[in-house]
N, C-alpha and C. Protein backbone atom coordinates (compact mmCIF):
# COMPACT_ATOMS: atom_id res chain seq x y z
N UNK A 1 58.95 141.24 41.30
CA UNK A 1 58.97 139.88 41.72
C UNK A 1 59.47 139.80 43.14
N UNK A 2 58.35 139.61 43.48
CA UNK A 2 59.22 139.10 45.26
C UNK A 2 59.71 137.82 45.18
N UNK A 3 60.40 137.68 45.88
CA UNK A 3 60.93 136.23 46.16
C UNK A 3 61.05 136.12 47.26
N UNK A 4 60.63 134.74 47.82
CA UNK A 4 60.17 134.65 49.06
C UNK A 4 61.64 133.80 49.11
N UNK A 5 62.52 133.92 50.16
CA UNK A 5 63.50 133.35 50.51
C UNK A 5 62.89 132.16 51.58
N UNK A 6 63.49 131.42 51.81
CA UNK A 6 63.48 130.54 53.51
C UNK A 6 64.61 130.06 53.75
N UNK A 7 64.61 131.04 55.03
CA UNK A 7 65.67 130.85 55.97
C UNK A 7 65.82 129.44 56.93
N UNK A 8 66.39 129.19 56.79
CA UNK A 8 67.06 127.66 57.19
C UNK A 8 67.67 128.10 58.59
N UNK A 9 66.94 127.48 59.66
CA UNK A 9 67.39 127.60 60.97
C UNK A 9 68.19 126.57 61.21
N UNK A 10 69.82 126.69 61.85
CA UNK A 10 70.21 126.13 62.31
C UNK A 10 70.52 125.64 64.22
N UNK A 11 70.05 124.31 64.07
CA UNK A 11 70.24 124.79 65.92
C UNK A 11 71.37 123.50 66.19
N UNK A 12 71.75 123.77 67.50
CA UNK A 12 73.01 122.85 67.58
C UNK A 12 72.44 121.80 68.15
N UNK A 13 72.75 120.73 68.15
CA UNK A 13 71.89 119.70 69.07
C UNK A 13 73.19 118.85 69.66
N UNK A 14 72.97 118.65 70.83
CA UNK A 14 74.49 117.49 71.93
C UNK A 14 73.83 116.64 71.64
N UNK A 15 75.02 115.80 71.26
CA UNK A 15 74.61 114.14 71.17
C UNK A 15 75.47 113.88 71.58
N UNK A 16 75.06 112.71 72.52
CA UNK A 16 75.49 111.87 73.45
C UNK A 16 76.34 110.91 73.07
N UNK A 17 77.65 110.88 72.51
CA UNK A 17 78.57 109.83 72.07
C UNK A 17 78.95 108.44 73.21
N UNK A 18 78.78 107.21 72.40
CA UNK A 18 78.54 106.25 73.43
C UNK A 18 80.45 106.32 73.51
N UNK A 19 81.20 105.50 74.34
CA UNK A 19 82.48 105.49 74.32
C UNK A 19 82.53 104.12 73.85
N UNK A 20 83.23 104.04 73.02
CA UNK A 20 84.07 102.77 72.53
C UNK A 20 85.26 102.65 72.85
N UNK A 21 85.09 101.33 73.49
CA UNK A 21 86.16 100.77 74.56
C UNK A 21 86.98 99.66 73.33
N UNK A 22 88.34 99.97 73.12
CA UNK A 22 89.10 100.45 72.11
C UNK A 22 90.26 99.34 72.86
N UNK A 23 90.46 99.08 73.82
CA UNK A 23 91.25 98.36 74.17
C UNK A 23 91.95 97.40 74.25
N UNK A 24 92.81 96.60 74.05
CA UNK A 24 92.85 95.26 73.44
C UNK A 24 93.14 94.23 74.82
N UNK A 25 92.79 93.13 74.70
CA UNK A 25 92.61 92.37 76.07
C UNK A 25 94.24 92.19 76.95
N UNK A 26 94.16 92.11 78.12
CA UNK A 26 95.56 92.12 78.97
C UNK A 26 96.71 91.28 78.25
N UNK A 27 95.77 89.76 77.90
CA UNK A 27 96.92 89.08 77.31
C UNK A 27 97.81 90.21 76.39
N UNK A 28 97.15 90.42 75.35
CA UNK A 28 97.66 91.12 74.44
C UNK A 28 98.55 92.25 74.31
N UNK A 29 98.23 92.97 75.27
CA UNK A 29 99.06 93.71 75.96
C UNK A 29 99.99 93.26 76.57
N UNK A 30 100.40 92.70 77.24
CA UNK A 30 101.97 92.03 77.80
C UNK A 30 102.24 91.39 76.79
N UNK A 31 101.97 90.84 75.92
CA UNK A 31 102.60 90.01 75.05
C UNK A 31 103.23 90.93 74.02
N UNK A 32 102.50 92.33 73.73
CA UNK A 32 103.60 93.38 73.21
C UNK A 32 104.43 93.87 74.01
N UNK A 33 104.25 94.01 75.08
CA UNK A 33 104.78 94.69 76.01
C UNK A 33 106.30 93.91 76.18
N UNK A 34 106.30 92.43 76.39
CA UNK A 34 107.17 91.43 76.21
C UNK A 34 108.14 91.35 75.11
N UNK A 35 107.60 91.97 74.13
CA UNK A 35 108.21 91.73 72.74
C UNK A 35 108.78 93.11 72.61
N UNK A 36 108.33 94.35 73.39
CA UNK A 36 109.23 95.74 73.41
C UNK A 36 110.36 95.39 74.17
N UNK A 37 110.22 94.83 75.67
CA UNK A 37 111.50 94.10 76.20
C UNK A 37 112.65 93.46 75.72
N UNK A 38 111.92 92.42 74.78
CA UNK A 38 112.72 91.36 74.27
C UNK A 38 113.53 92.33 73.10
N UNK A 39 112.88 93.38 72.50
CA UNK A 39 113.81 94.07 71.77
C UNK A 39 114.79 94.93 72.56
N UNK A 40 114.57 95.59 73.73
CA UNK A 40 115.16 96.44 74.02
C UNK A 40 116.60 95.69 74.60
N UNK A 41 116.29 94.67 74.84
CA UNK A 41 117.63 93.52 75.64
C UNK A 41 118.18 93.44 74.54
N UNK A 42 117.92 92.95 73.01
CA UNK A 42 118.80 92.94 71.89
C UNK A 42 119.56 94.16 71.80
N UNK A 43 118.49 95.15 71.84
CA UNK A 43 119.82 96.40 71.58
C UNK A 43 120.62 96.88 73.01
N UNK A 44 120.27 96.79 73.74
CA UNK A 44 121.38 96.38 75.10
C UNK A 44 122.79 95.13 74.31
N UNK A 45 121.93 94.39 74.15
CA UNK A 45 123.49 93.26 73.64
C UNK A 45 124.03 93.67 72.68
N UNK A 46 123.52 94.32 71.57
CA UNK A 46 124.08 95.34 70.59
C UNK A 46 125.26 95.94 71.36
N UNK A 47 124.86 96.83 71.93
CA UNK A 47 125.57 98.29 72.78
C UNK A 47 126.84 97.56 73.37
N UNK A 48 126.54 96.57 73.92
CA UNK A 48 127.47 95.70 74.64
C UNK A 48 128.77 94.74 73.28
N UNK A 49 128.38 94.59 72.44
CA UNK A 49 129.27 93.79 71.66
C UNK A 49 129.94 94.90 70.93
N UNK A 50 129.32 96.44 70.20
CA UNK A 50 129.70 96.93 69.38
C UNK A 50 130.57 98.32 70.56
N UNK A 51 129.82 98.32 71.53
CA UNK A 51 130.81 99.47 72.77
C UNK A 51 130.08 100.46 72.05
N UNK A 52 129.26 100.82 71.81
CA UNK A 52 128.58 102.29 71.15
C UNK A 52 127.17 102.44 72.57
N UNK A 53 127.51 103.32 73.07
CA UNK A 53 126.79 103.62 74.05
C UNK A 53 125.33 104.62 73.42
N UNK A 54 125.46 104.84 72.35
CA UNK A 54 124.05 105.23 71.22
C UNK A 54 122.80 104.38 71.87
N UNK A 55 123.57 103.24 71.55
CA UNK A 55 122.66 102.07 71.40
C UNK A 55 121.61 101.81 73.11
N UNK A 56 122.35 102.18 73.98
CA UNK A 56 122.22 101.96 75.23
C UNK A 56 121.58 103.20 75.82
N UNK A 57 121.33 104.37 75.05
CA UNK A 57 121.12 105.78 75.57
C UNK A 57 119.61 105.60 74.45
N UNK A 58 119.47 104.47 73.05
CA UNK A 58 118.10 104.62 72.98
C UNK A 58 117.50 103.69 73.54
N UNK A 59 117.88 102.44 74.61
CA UNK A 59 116.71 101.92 75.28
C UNK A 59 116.20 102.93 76.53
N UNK A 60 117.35 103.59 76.96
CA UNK A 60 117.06 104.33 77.98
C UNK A 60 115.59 105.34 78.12
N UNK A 61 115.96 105.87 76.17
CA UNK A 61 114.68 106.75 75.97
C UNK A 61 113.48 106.48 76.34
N UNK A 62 113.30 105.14 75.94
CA UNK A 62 111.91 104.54 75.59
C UNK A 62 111.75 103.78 76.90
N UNK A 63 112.61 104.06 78.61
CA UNK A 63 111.83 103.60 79.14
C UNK A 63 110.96 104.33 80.27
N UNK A 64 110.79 105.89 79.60
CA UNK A 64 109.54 106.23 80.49
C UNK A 64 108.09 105.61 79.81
N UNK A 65 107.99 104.64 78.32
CA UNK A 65 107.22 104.46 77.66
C UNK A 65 107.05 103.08 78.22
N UNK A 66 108.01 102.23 78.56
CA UNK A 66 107.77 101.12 78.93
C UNK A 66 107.59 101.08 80.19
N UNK A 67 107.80 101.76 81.11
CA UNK A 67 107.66 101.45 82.43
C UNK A 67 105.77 101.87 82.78
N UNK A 68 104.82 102.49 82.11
CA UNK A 68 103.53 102.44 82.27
C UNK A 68 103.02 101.08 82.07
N UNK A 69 103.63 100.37 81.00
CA UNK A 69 103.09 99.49 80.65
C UNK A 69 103.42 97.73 81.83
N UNK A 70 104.13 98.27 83.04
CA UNK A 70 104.89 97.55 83.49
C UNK A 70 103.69 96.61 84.56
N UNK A 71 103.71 95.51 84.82
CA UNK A 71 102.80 95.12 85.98
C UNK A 71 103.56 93.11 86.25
N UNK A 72 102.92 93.17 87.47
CA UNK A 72 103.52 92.02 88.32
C UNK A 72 103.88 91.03 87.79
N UNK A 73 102.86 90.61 86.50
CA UNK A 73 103.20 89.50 85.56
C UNK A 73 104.25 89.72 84.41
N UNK A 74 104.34 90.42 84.08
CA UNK A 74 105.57 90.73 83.14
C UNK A 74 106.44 90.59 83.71
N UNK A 75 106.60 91.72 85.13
CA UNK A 75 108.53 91.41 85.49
C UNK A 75 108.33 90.10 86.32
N UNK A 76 107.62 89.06 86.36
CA UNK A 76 107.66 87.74 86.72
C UNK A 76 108.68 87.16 85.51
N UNK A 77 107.78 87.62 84.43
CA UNK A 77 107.96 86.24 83.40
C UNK A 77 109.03 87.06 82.44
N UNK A 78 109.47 88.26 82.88
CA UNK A 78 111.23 88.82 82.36
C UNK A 78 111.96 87.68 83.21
N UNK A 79 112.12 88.56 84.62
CA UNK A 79 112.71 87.52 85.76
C UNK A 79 113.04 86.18 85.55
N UNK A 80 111.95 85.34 85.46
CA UNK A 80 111.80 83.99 85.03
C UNK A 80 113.00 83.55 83.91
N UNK A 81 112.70 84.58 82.15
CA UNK A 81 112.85 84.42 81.24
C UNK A 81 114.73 84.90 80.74
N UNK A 82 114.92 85.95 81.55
CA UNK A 82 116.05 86.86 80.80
C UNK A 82 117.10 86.91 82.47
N UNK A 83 116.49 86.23 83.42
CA UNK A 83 117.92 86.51 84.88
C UNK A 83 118.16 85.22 85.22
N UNK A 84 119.87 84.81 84.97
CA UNK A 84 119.57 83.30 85.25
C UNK A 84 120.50 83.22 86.96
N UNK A 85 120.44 82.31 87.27
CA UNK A 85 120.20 81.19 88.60
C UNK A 85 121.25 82.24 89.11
N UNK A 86 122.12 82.24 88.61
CA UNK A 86 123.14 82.68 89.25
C UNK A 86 123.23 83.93 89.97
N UNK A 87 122.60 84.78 89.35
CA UNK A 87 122.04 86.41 89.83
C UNK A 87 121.54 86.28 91.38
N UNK A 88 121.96 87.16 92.16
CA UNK A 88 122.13 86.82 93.59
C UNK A 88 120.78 87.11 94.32
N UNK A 89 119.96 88.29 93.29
CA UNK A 89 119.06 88.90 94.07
C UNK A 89 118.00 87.99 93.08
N UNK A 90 117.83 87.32 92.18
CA UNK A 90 117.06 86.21 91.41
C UNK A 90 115.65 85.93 92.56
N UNK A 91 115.75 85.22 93.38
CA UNK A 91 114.65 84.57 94.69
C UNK A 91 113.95 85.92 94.95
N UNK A 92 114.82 87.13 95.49
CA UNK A 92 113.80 88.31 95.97
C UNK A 92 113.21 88.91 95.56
N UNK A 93 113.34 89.09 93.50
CA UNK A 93 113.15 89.76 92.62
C UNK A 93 111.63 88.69 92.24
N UNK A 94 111.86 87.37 92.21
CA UNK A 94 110.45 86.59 92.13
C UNK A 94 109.63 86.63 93.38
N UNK A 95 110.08 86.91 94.42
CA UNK A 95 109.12 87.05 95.58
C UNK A 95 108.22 88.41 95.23
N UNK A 96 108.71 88.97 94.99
CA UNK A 96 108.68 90.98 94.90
C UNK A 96 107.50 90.61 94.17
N UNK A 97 107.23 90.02 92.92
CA UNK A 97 106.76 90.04 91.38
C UNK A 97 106.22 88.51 91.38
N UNK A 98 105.46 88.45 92.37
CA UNK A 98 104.46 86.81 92.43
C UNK A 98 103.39 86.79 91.18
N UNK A 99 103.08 85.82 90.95
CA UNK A 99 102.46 85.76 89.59
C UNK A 99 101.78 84.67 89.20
N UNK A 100 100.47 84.24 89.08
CA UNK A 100 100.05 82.66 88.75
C UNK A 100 101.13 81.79 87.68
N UNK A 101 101.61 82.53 87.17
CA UNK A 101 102.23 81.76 86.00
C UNK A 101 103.03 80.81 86.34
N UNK A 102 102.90 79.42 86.61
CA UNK A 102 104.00 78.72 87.79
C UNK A 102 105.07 78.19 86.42
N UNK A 103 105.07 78.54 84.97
CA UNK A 103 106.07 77.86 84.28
C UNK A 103 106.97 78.16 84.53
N UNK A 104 107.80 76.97 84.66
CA UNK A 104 109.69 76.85 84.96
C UNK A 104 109.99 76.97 83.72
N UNK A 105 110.78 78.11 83.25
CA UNK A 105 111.49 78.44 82.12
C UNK A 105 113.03 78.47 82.39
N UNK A 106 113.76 78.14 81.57
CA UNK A 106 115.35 78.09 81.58
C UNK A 106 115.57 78.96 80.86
N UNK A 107 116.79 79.93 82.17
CA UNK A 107 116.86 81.39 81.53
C UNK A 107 117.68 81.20 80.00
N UNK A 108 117.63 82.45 79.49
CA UNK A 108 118.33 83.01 78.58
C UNK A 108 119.94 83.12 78.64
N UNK A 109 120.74 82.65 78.14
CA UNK A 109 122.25 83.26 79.02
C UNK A 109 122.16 84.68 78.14
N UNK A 110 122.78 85.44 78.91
CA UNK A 110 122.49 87.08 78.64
C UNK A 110 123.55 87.76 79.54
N UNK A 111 123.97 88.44 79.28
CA UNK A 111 124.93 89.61 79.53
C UNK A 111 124.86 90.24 81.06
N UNK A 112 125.40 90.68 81.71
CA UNK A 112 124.91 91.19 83.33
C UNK A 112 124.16 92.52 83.06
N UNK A 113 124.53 93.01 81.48
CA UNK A 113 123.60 94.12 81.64
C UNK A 113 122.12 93.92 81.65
N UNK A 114 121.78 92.87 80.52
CA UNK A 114 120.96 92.79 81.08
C UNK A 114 119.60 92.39 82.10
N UNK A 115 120.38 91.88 83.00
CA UNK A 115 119.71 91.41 84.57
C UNK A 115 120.00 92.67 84.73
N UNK A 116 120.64 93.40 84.83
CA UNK A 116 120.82 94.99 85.85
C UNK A 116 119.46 95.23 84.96
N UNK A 117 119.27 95.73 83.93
CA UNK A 117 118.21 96.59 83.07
C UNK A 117 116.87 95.79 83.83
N UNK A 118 116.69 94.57 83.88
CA UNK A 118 115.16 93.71 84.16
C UNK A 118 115.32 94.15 85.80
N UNK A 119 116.49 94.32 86.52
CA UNK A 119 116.72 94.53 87.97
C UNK A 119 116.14 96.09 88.22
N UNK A 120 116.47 97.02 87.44
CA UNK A 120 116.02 98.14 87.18
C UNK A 120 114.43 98.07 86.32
N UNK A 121 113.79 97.79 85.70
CA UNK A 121 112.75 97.77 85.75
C UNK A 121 111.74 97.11 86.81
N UNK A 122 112.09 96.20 87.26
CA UNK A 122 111.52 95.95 88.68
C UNK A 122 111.66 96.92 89.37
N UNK A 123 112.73 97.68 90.15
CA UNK A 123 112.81 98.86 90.95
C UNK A 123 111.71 99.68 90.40
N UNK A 124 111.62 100.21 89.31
CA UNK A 124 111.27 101.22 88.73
C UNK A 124 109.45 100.61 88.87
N UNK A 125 108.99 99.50 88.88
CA UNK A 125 107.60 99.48 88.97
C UNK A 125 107.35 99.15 90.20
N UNK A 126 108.20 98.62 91.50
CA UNK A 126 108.14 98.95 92.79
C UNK A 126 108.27 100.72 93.27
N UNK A 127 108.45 101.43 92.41
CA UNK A 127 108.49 103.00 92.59
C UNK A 127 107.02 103.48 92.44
N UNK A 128 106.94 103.23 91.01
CA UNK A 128 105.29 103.61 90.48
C UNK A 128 104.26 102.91 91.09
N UNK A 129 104.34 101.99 92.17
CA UNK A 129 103.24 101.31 92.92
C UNK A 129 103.59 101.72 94.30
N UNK A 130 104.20 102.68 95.02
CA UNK A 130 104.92 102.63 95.80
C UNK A 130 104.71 101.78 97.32
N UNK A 131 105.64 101.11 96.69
CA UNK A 131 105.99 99.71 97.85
C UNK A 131 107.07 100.25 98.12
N UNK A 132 107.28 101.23 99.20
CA UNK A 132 109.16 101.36 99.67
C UNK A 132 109.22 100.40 100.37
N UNK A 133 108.41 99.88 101.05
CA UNK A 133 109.48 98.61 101.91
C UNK A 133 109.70 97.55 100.96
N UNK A 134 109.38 97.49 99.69
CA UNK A 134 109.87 96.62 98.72
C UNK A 134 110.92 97.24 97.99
N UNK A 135 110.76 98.75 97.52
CA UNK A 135 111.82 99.05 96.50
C UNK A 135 112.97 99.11 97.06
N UNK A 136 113.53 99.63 98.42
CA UNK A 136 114.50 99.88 99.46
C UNK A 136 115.60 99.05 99.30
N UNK A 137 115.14 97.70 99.30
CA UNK A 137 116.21 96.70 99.20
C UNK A 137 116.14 96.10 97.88
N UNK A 138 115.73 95.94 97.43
CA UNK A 138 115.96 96.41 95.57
C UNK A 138 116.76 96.78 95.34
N UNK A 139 116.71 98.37 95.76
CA UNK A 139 117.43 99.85 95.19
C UNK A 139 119.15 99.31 95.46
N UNK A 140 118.76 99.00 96.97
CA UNK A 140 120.81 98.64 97.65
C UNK A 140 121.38 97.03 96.66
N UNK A 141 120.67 96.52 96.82
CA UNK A 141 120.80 95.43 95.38
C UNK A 141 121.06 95.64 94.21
N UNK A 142 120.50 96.22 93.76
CA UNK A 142 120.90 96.80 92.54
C UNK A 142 122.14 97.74 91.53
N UNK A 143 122.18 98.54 92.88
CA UNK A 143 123.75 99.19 93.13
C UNK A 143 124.57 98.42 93.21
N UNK A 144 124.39 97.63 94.42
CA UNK A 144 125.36 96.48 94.58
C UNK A 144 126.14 95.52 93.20
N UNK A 145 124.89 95.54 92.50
CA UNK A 145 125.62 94.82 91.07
C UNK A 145 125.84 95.76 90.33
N UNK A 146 125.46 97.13 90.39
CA UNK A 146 126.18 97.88 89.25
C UNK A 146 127.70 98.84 89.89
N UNK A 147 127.73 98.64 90.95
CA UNK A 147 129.26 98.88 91.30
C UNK A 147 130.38 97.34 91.19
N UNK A 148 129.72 96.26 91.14
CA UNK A 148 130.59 95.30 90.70
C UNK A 148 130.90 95.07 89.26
N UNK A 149 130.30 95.60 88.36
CA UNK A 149 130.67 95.53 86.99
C UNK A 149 131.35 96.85 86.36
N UNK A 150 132.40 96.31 86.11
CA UNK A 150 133.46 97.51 85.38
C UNK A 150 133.13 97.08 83.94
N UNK A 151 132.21 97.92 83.28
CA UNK A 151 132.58 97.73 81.66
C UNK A 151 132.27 99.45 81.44
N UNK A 152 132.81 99.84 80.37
CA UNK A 152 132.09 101.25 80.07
C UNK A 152 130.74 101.15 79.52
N UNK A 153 130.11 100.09 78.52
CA UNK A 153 128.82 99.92 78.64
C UNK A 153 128.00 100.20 79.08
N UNK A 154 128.18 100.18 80.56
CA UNK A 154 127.02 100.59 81.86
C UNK A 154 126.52 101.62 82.64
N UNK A 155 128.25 102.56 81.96
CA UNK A 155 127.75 104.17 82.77
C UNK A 155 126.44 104.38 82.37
N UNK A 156 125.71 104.79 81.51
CA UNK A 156 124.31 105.28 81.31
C UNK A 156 123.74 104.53 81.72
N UNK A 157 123.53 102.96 82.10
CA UNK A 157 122.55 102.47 82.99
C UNK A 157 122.62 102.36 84.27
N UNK A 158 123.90 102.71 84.69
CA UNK A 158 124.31 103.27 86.10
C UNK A 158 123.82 104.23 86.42
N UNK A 159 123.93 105.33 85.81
CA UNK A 159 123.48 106.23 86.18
C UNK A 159 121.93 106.21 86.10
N UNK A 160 120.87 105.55 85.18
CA UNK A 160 119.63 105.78 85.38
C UNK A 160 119.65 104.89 86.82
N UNK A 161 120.41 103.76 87.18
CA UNK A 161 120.46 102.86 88.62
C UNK A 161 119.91 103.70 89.74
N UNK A 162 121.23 105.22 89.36
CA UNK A 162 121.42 105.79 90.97
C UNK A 162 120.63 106.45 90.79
N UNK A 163 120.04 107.08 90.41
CA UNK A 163 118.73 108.13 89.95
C UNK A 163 117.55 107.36 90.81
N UNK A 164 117.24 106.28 90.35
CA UNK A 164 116.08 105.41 91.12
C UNK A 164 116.43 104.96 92.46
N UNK A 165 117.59 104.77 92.87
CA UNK A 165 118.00 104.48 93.71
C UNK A 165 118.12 105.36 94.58
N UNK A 166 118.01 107.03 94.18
CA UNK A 166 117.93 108.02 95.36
C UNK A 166 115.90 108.39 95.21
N UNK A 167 115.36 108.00 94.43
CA UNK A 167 114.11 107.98 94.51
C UNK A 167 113.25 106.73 95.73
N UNK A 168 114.12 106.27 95.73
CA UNK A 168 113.37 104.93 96.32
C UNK A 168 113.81 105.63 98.02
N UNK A 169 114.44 106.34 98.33
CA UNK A 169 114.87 106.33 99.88
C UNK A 169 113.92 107.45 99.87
């Protein structure tokens, strides 16, 4: 008995995969992006009421994650939302970070840490766009308020301060 086998050729064939654009629209994106902020300032005020510097060493983690996500309209409408009147560098920090959004919001009362932290994320996306003649005087601003506050709270955000602050020169 012969048996006739058949061999089954296999050949490879490229196909052309279309890309699916997966993205979700800008709004949507700052509006999480806003809501990672708005958490990370809670656990800043955490860190700050309970003195556990844990708390303050994990927003730190997460902000090489947040600072991609960073752009002109967000640290507008932080600025706007979380630094109130009184904050000295307030006017230069909204000039820096212009934005259609003309709503007058009444800040948050909030802790000096965190205006230093929203003061430091501004620096930090005047770095990644590099505007030195914008981050420069930022950077000396910024210092400026984190050598006026004595709490132990702040060493670790001091120190991410001066870190950016020798990046920016």
């Amino acid at each position: 008995m012969a048996s006739s086998t058949k061999k089954q050729k296999t050949e490879s064939i490229d196909v052309e995969m279309k890309d699916v654009d997966d993205s979700k629209p800008q709004a949507e994106i700052e509006a999480l992006t806003m809501e990672d902020i708005k958490e990370h300032i809670s656990i800043i005020e955490k860190s700050v009421v309970n003195k556990e510097p844990r708390f303050m060493s994990r927003v730190l983690r997460q902000l090489a994650a947040t600072r991609k996500k960073l752009n002109d309209s967000i640290m507008h409408q932080l600025i706007k939302t979380y630094v109130t009147d009184s904050y000295e560098f307030k006017p230069n920090l909204l000039e820096l970070f212009s934005s259609c959004d003309m709503r007058d919001e009444k800040p948050h009362a909030r802790s000096v840490l965190t205006e230093i932290y929203i003061h430091l994320l501004g620096l930090i996306h005047l770095i990644d766009n590099s505007r030195t003649n914008d981050s420069v005087p930022c950077a000396q601003a910024l210092i400026n308020k984190v050598m006026s506050v004595n709490k132990p709270a702040i060493h670790m955000l001091g120190a991410r301060c001066f870190f950016y602050y020798s990046s920016s020169l």
